[in-house]
Coordinates of C-alpha atoms in Angstrom, one line a residue:
Chain A
M1 CA -73.7 53.2 -74.7
K2 CA -73.0 49.9 -76.3
Q3 CA -69.9 49.5 -74.1
K4 CA -71.9 50.3 -71.0
S5 CA -74.5 47.7 -71.8
R6 CA -71.8 45.0 -72.2
V7 CA -70.3 45.8 -68.9
F8 CA -73.7 45.8 -67.3
S9 CA -74.4 42.4 -68.8
L10 CA -71.1 41.0 -67.6
I11 CA -71.6 42.2 -64.1
L12 CA -75.1 40.8 -64.1
V13 CA -73.9 37.4 -65.3
L14 CA -71.1 37.3 -62.7
A15 CA -73.5 38.3 -59.9
L16 CA -76.0 35.6 -61.0
L17 CA -73.1 33.1 -61.1
F18 CA -71.9 33.9 -57.6
A19 CA -75.4 33.8 -56.3
L20 CA -75.8 30.4 -57.9
I21 CA -72.5 29.1 -56.5
Y22 CA -73.4 30.4 -53.1
L23 CA -76.8 28.7 -53.1
L24 CA -75.5 25.4 -54.3
N25 CA -72.6 25.4 -51.8
N26 CA -74.9 26.4 -49.1
N27 CA -77.1 23.4 -49.7
E28 CA -74.3 21.0 -50.0
S29 CA -73.8 18.7 -46.9
V30 CA -70.4 17.6 -45.8
A31 CA -70.0 13.9 -45.2
Y32 CA -68.1 12.8 -42.1
D33 CA -65.0 10.6 -42.7
S34 CA -65.8 7.0 -42.9
D35 CA -64.3 3.5 -42.9
D36 CA -65.9 0.1 -43.4
N37 CA -65.1 -3.5 -42.8
I38 CA -66.7 -6.9 -43.2
S39 CA -66.0 -9.7 -40.8
I40 CA -67.6 -13.0 -39.8
A41 CA -69.1 -13.7 -36.4
M42 CA -72.2 -15.3 -35.1
N43 CA -72.1 -17.5 -38.2
T44 CA -72.9 -14.6 -40.4
M45 CA -71.4 -11.4 -42.0
I46 CA -71.0 -8.2 -40.0
N47 CA -70.7 -5.2 -42.3
S48 CA -69.7 -2.1 -40.4
V49 CA -69.5 1.4 -41.8
I50 CA -68.4 4.0 -39.3
Y51 CA -68.7 7.8 -39.8
C52 CA -66.6 10.0 -37.6
D53 CA -64.2 12.9 -38.0
N54 CA -60.9 12.2 -36.3
G55 CA -62.1 8.7 -35.2
E56 CA -60.2 5.6 -34.3
F57 CA -61.8 3.5 -36.9
E58 CA -59.8 0.3 -36.3
E59 CA -60.6 0.5 -32.6
Y60 CA -64.3 0.9 -33.3
I61 CA -64.4 -1.9 -35.8
T62 CA -62.5 -4.3 -33.5
D63 CA -64.7 -3.4 -30.5
I64 CA -67.9 -4.0 -32.6
Q65 CA -66.6 -7.5 -33.5
N66 CA -65.8 -8.2 -29.9
V67 CA -69.3 -7.0 -28.8
V68 CA -70.8 -9.5 -31.3
T69 CA -68.5 -12.3 -30.2
D70 CA -69.2 -11.7 -26.5
L71 CA -72.9 -11.9 -27.2
E72 CA -72.5 -15.0 -29.2
N73 CA -70.7 -16.7 -26.3
E74 CA -73.6 -15.8 -24.1
I75 CA -76.6 -16.7 -26.2
S76 CA -75.5 -19.4 -28.7
W77 CA -77.0 -22.7 -27.9
T78 CA -74.2 -24.5 -29.7
I79 CA -71.4 -23.0 -27.6
D80 CA -70.6 -25.0 -24.4
G81 CA -71.1 -23.0 -21.3
S82 CA -73.1 -20.2 -22.9
D83 CA -76.1 -19.1 -20.8
I84 CA -78.5 -20.8 -23.3
D85 CA -76.5 -24.0 -23.2
I86 CA -76.7 -23.9 -19.4
L87 CA -80.4 -23.2 -19.6
N88 CA -81.1 -26.1 -22.1
N89 CA -79.1 -28.6 -20.0
S90 CA -79.9 -27.5 -16.5
L91 CA -83.4 -26.2 -17.1
Q92 CA -82.7 -22.9 -15.5
V93 CA -80.3 -19.9 -15.6
S94 CA -80.1 -16.5 -13.9
N95 CA -79.4 -13.5 -16.2
S96 CA -81.4 -10.4 -15.9
D97 CA -80.7 -9.1 -19.5
L98 CA -81.5 -12.5 -21.0
A99 CA -84.7 -12.8 -18.9
Q100 CA -85.9 -9.5 -20.3
V101 CA -85.1 -10.7 -23.9
I102 CA -86.9 -13.9 -23.4
A103 CA -89.9 -12.1 -21.8
V104 CA -90.3 -10.1 -25.0
C105 CA -90.1 -13.4 -27.1
L106 CA -92.8 -15.1 -24.9
E107 CA -95.0 -12.0 -25.4
V108 CA -94.7 -12.3 -29.2
S109 CA -95.3 -16.1 -28.9
E110 CA -98.6 -15.4 -27.0
L111 CA -99.7 -12.7 -29.5
T112 CA -99.1 -15.1 -32.4
G113 CA -100.7 -18.1 -30.8
G114 CA -97.3 -19.9 -30.7
C115 CA -96.5 -19.5 -34.4
F116 CA -93.4 -17.6 -33.3
D117 CA -91.5 -19.7 -30.7
I118 CA -87.9 -19.7 -29.5
S119 CA -88.2 -23.2 -28.1
I120 CA -88.0 -25.0 -31.4
G121 CA -84.3 -25.8 -31.3
D122 CA -85.0 -29.5 -31.9
L123 CA -87.1 -28.8 -35.0
I124 CA -84.4 -26.4 -36.4
N125 CA -81.8 -29.0 -35.8
L126 CA -83.9 -31.7 -37.5
W127 CA -84.5 -29.6 -40.6
D128 CA -81.0 -28.1 -40.6
I129 CA -81.8 -25.9 -43.6
S130 CA -79.3 -23.2 -42.5
S131 CA -76.5 -25.8 -43.0
G132 CA -77.6 -26.5 -46.5
S133 CA -79.5 -29.7 -45.8
E134 CA -82.1 -30.6 -48.5
I135 CA -83.8 -33.5 -46.8
I136 CA -87.4 -33.4 -45.7
P137 CA -87.6 -35.1 -42.3
S138 CA -90.2 -37.9 -41.7
E139 CA -93.6 -37.1 -40.2
D140 CA -92.7 -39.0 -37.1
E141 CA -89.5 -37.1 -36.6
I142 CA -91.3 -33.8 -37.0
I143 CA -94.0 -34.8 -34.5
L144 CA -91.4 -35.9 -32.0
A145 CA -89.3 -32.7 -32.4
A146 CA -92.5 -30.6 -32.2
Q147 CA -93.4 -32.3 -28.9
N148 CA -90.0 -31.3 -27.5
S149 CA -91.0 -27.6 -28.0
G150 CA -93.5 -25.1 -26.6
Y151 CA -93.0 -21.6 -25.3
E152 CA -95.5 -22.3 -22.5
K153 CA -92.8 -24.5 -21.0
I154 CA -90.7 -21.4 -20.4
S155 CA -91.3 -19.2 -17.4
I156 CA -89.4 -16.2 -15.8
I157 CA -89.2 -15.6 -12.1
D158 CA -87.3 -12.4 -11.2
D159 CA -84.1 -12.7 -13.2
T160 CA -84.2 -16.5 -13.6
I161 CA -85.4 -18.3 -16.7
I162 CA -86.9 -21.7 -15.9
L163 CA -87.9 -24.5 -18.2
S164 CA -90.6 -26.9 -16.9
E165 CA -89.5 -29.6 -19.3
S166 CA -86.5 -30.1 -21.5
V167 CA -86.9 -27.9 -24.6
S168 CA -84.1 -26.5 -26.8
I169 CA -84.1 -22.7 -26.7
D170 CA -82.7 -21.3 -29.9
L171 CA -82.3 -17.5 -30.2
G172 CA -81.3 -17.7 -33.9
S173 CA -84.3 -15.7 -35.0
I174 CA -83.4 -12.7 -32.8
G175 CA -79.7 -13.1 -32.4
K176 CA -78.7 -10.6 -35.1
G177 CA -81.1 -8.0 -33.7
L178 CA -79.7 -8.5 -30.2
A179 CA -76.2 -8.0 -31.5
L180 CA -77.3 -4.7 -33.1
D181 CA -78.8 -3.7 -29.7
E182 CA -75.5 -4.3 -28.0
I183 CA -73.6 -2.5 -30.8
E184 CA -75.9 0.6 -30.3
I185 CA -75.1 0.6 -26.6
Y186 CA -71.4 0.5 -27.4
L187 CA -71.7 3.3 -30.1
E188 CA -73.5 5.5 -27.6
Q189 CA -70.3 5.5 -25.5
T190 CA -68.1 6.6 -28.3
D191 CA -67.5 9.8 -30.4
V192 CA -68.8 8.1 -33.5
D193 CA -71.1 10.5 -35.5
G194 CA -72.9 7.8 -37.4
A195 CA -72.8 4.2 -38.3
I196 CA -74.6 1.7 -40.4
I197 CA -74.1 -1.8 -39.2
S198 CA -75.5 -5.0 -40.8
V199 CA -75.4 -8.2 -38.9
G200 CA -76.4 -10.9 -41.4
G201 CA -78.9 -8.6 -43.1
S202 CA -80.4 -7.0 -40.0
V203 CA -79.4 -3.3 -40.0
L204 CA -78.8 -0.6 -37.4
A205 CA -78.9 3.0 -38.7
Y206 CA -77.2 5.1 -36.0
G207 CA -76.6 8.9 -35.8
N208 CA -75.8 10.7 -39.0
Y209 CA -73.4 10.2 -41.9
N210 CA -73.2 13.9 -42.8
D211 CA -73.6 17.3 -41.1
A212 CA -77.0 17.8 -42.8
G213 CA -78.5 14.8 -41.0
D214 CA -79.8 13.3 -44.3
T215 CA -81.7 10.1 -44.1
W216 CA -80.0 6.7 -44.3
Q217 CA -80.9 4.7 -47.5
I218 CA -81.4 1.0 -47.0
A219 CA -82.0 -1.2 -49.9
I220 CA -84.4 -4.1 -49.4
Q221 CA -83.4 -7.4 -51.1
H222 CA -85.7 -8.4 -54.0
P223 CA -87.3 -11.7 -52.8
R224 CA -87.2 -13.3 -56.2
D225 CA -84.1 -11.8 -57.8
E226 CA -81.0 -12.2 -55.7
N227 CA -79.1 -9.6 -57.6
S228 CA -81.5 -6.8 -57.3
Y229 CA -83.5 -4.7 -54.7
I230 CA -87.2 -4.3 -54.5
G231 CA -87.0 -0.8 -53.0
V232 CA -85.2 1.7 -50.9
L233 CA -86.2 2.5 -47.3
K234 CA -85.2 6.0 -46.0
I235 CA -85.0 6.4 -42.2
D236 CA -83.4 8.8 -39.8
E237 CA -82.3 6.1 -37.4
G238 CA -83.5 2.7 -36.1
F239 CA -83.4 -1.0 -36.7
V240 CA -84.4 -2.8 -39.9
S241 CA -84.9 -6.5 -40.2
T242 CA -86.1 -8.6 -43.2
S243 CA -87.4 -12.1 -43.0
G244 CA -88.1 -14.0 -46.2
D245 CA -88.3 -17.4 -47.9
Y246 CA -85.4 -16.7 -50.2
E247 CA -82.2 -16.7 -48.1
Q248 CA -81.9 -20.3 -47.1
Y249 CA -84.2 -22.8 -48.8
F250 CA -84.5 -25.9 -51.1
E251 CA -87.2 -27.0 -53.4
V252 CA -88.8 -30.4 -53.8
D253 CA -91.6 -31.0 -56.3
G254 CA -92.1 -27.2 -56.7
V255 CA -92.5 -26.7 -52.9
R256 CA -90.1 -24.3 -51.3
Y257 CA -88.8 -25.4 -47.9
H258 CA -87.2 -22.4 -46.3
H259 CA -85.5 -21.9 -42.9
I260 CA -88.2 -20.2 -40.9
L261 CA -90.3 -22.8 -39.2
D262 CA -93.9 -22.5 -38.0
A263 CA -93.8 -23.9 -34.4
N264 CA -97.4 -25.0 -34.7
T265 CA -96.9 -27.3 -37.7
G266 CA -93.2 -28.1 -37.4
Y267 CA -92.8 -27.3 -41.1
P268 CA -91.4 -24.2 -42.8
S269 CA -94.0 -21.5 -42.4
C270 CA -96.6 -21.2 -45.2
S271 CA -98.2 -17.8 -44.9
D272 CA -99.3 -15.4 -47.6
L273 CA -96.0 -13.4 -47.4
I274 CA -92.7 -14.0 -49.0
S275 CA -90.8 -11.1 -47.5
V276 CA -91.4 -8.9 -44.4
T277 CA -89.2 -5.9 -43.4
V278 CA -89.8 -4.3 -40.0
V279 CA -88.5 -1.0 -38.7
A280 CA -88.5 -0.9 -34.9
S281 CA -86.9 0.8 -31.9
S282 CA -84.7 -2.2 -31.1
G283 CA -83.0 -5.0 -33.0
L284 CA -84.8 -7.5 -30.8
L285 CA -88.2 -6.2 -31.9
S286 CA -87.3 -5.7 -35.5
D287 CA -86.0 -9.3 -35.7
A288 CA -88.8 -10.9 -33.6
L289 CA -91.6 -9.1 -35.5
S290 CA -90.2 -9.7 -39.0
T291 CA -89.9 -13.4 -38.3
A292 CA -93.3 -13.5 -36.5
I293 CA -95.2 -11.7 -39.2
F294 CA -93.5 -13.6 -42.0
A295 CA -94.3 -16.9 -40.3
C296 CA -97.8 -16.1 -39.2
G297 CA -99.0 -14.0 -42.1
S298 CA -100.3 -10.5 -42.9
E299 CA -103.4 -11.0 -40.6
Y300 CA -101.1 -10.6 -37.6
A301 CA -99.2 -7.6 -38.9
Q302 CA -101.4 -4.7 -37.9
T303 CA -101.9 -6.0 -34.3
L304 CA -98.2 -6.7 -33.7
L305 CA -97.0 -3.5 -35.3
D306 CA -99.5 -1.4 -33.3
Y307 CA -98.7 -3.1 -30.1
Y308 CA -95.0 -2.5 -30.4
G309 CA -95.1 0.9 -32.3
A310 CA -93.3 -0.6 -35.3
S311 CA -93.7 -0.2 -39.1
A312 CA -93.4 -2.8 -41.9
I313 CA -93.2 -3.5 -45.6
L314 CA -95.0 -6.7 -46.5
I315 CA -94.5 -8.5 -49.8
D316 CA -96.9 -11.3 -50.9
N317 CA -96.3 -14.1 -53.3
E318 CA -97.5 -12.0 -56.2
L319 CA -95.0 -9.3 -55.3
N320 CA -97.7 -6.9 -54.1
I321 CA -96.1 -4.5 -51.6
N322 CA -98.0 -3.2 -48.5
V323 CA -96.4 -0.5 -46.4
I324 CA -97.8 -0.4 -42.8
G325 CA -97.0 2.7 -40.8
D326 CA -95.2 5.9 -41.5
L327 CA -92.4 4.8 -43.7
D328 CA -90.5 6.5 -46.5
F329 CA -90.2 3.6 -49.0
E330 CA -89.4 4.0 -52.7
I331 CA -90.2 1.0 -54.9
L332 CA -87.6 0.4 -57.5
D333 CA -88.6 -0.8 -61.1
Chain B
M1 CA -79.5 44.6 -73.4
K2 CA -79.0 43.0 -76.7
K3 CA -80.0 39.6 -77.8
G4 CA -76.4 38.5 -77.9
D5 CA -76.0 39.5 -74.2
L6 CA -79.0 37.3 -73.2
V7 CA -77.5 34.4 -75.1
L8 CA -74.2 34.9 -73.3
I9 CA -76.0 35.1 -69.9
F10 CA -77.8 31.9 -70.5
A11 CA -74.7 30.2 -71.9
V12 CA -72.7 31.1 -68.8
L13 CA -75.6 30.1 -66.5
I14 CA -76.0 26.7 -68.2
F15 CA -72.3 26.1 -68.0
A16 CA -72.3 27.0 -64.2
V17 CA -75.3 24.7 -63.5
C18 CA -73.6 21.8 -65.4
L19 CA -70.5 22.2 -63.2
F20 CA -72.7 21.3 -60.2
L21 CA -74.8 18.5 -61.7
P22 CA -73.8 15.1 -60.4
S23 CA -71.5 13.4 -63.0
G24 CA -73.3 10.4 -64.6
S25 CA -73.1 7.1 -62.7
S26 CA -69.9 5.4 -63.7
E27 CA -71.2 1.9 -63.1
N28 CA -67.8 1.2 -61.9
L29 CA -68.1 -1.8 -59.7
I30 CA -65.4 -2.5 -57.1
A31 CA -65.1 -6.0 -55.6
T32 CA -63.4 -6.3 -52.3
I33 CA -62.3 -9.7 -51.1
Y34 CA -62.0 -10.1 -47.2
V35 CA -60.1 -13.0 -45.7
D36 CA -60.2 -13.6 -42.0
G37 CA -61.7 -10.1 -41.5
E38 CA -59.0 -8.3 -43.4
V39 CA -59.1 -6.8 -46.9
F40 CA -57.2 -9.4 -49.1
E41 CA -57.7 -7.7 -52.5
T42 CA -59.7 -4.8 -54.1
I43 CA -60.5 -5.3 -57.8
E44 CA -62.0 -2.7 -60.2
L45 CA -64.2 -5.1 -62.2
S46 CA -64.3 -3.0 -65.4
S47 CA -60.5 -3.5 -65.6
V48 CA -60.9 -7.3 -65.7
S49 CA -60.6 -8.2 -69.4
T50 CA -60.0 -11.9 -68.9
S51 CA -61.6 -13.7 -66.1
Y52 CA -59.3 -15.3 -63.6
E53 CA -59.4 -17.4 -60.5
I54 CA -58.2 -16.6 -57.0
E55 CA -57.4 -19.5 -54.5
I56 CA -57.7 -18.5 -50.9
N57 CA -58.6 -20.2 -47.6
E58 CA -59.7 -23.4 -49.2
C59 CA -62.0 -21.5 -51.6
V60 CA -61.6 -20.7 -55.3
L61 CA -63.1 -17.5 -56.5
L62 CA -63.8 -16.6 -60.2
V63 CA -63.4 -12.9 -61.0
Q64 CA -65.2 -11.6 -64.1
N65 CA -65.8 -8.2 -65.3
D66 CA -69.5 -8.3 -64.3
G67 CA -69.1 -10.0 -60.9
V68 CA -67.4 -12.5 -58.6
S69 CA -68.4 -16.0 -57.7
F70 CA -67.2 -18.9 -55.5
I71 CA -66.6 -21.8 -57.9
S72 CA -65.4 -24.3 -55.2
S73 CA -65.0 -24.5 -51.5
T74 CA -64.1 -27.2 -49.0
C75 CA -67.0 -26.1 -46.7
S76 CA -69.7 -28.8 -46.2
D77 CA -72.8 -26.8 -47.0
L78 CA -71.5 -25.1 -50.3
L79 CA -74.0 -22.2 -49.7
C80 CA -71.3 -19.9 -51.1
V81 CA -70.9 -21.9 -54.4
N82 CA -74.7 -22.3 -54.8
R83 CA -75.2 -18.6 -54.4
G84 CA -73.9 -18.0 -57.9
K85 CA -72.3 -14.8 -59.2
L86 CA -72.5 -11.7 -57.1
T87 CA -73.1 -8.8 -59.5
S88 CA -75.1 -6.0 -57.8
S89 CA -73.5 -3.2 -56.0
S90 CA -73.9 -2.7 -52.2
S91 CA -74.1 -6.4 -51.6
A92 CA -72.0 -9.2 -50.2
M93 CA -71.8 -12.9 -49.9
A94 CA -69.5 -15.2 -47.8
C95 CA -68.1 -18.6 -47.3
I96 CA -68.6 -18.5 -43.6
P97 CA -66.8 -21.7 -42.6
N98 CA -63.7 -20.5 -44.5
N99 CA -64.1 -16.9 -43.5
V100 CA -64.0 -15.4 -47.0
V101 CA -66.2 -12.5 -48.0
I102 CA -66.9 -10.9 -51.4
E103 CA -68.3 -7.4 -51.4
I104 CA -69.4 -5.5 -54.5
S105 CA -69.6 -1.8 -54.2
E106 CA -69.9 1.2 -56.4
D107 CA -68.2 4.6 -55.9
S108 CA -71.5 6.4 -56.3
S109 CA -73.6 3.8 -54.6
S110 CA -76.9 5.3 -53.5
F111 CA -77.4 2.8 -50.6
H112 CA -75.9 2.7 -47.2
A113 CA -76.8 -0.9 -46.5
V114 CA -79.0 -3.8 -47.7
A115 CA -81.6 -5.6 -45.5
Y116 CA -82.1 -9.2 -46.4

């Protein structure tokens, strides 16, 4: 009898063990093969992680770099012969894709009363904060550069972009997002299962990284501690862009002069927000909206996000976090 | 069933569950140095007992067991040097003019990317 009970116990234990192993294995997802690379293009870092079984990783990574370089040659205002260079110098250029992009930018400019503006190339050049300059320009210089800007001087007729006066178009605020849009178009033509691509901190989450379709986890930079993250955003796919006052800035007499300028004042924007992360259906929108909401302030957020069907995480100067829209965002301690 | 059998059942079950629990995070940081878009060197930071310098593409990097920094560069803006030491996982910094990138990652990193 004693012996029987022992055998029974053993069988029970083994059965439970196998059931447990089966359950755990059954829930375990299988990650796709992956490879990653960091390169520099568009004056920023391109961090590509590609997930694909039996994929030609090197080819994908090279192609992605080429997609970004091709776009840069088209939209960089500092590259001779780019469409934006032609536009700035000849006051008009025909390019249907570019016309659509600029139409969206003009719409955001109108919705923000000109606070977001792509025609402030002269002001950006004057401050030159992205190049590490720490000089506050004179009032006269700022007024002059501000006069040479204004989105209302840009119009679009069919596929042609026309400037009524000489203004300097600078697509720096949306260039990274545009690159991600082009990369998404490229990835859709490949066998890649999933990819997470960061172009200078703007992120595209594409497809899946495992066969369970688990969400992508994207850390959001802490705006006041460069070596930590303020939270983790979980998304199935989409575009994520963050704008803040902490990436490129200098301080004079306790005032922080950062690289995102308010077109209406000619100075670095001074809203109630220090970091804005937007999740949108395109890189153009996530970049444009994060810049616009950061520059113009939280009062513009709901309207802009509703209009474009986007969501956002707003952080104010007391590090209060406000999540707008249906986002899975976990705040880190 | 005896008391001893129950103990045995629980012991085996606990052992089985432990087998499947994720192993504790190793905090094992890996620094990868990219030069001109290619991996130049991969360094397991915990194995760095004495900090040392790497000279590459007109930049000097300081490798320590808790992070990597640019200590000098010929670039005009010096944004790389002013950035200080990179210590957190899943992050990267670069000297863009000289095409040198430092990335810190962790084997068990819980993030896929960082938005900044």
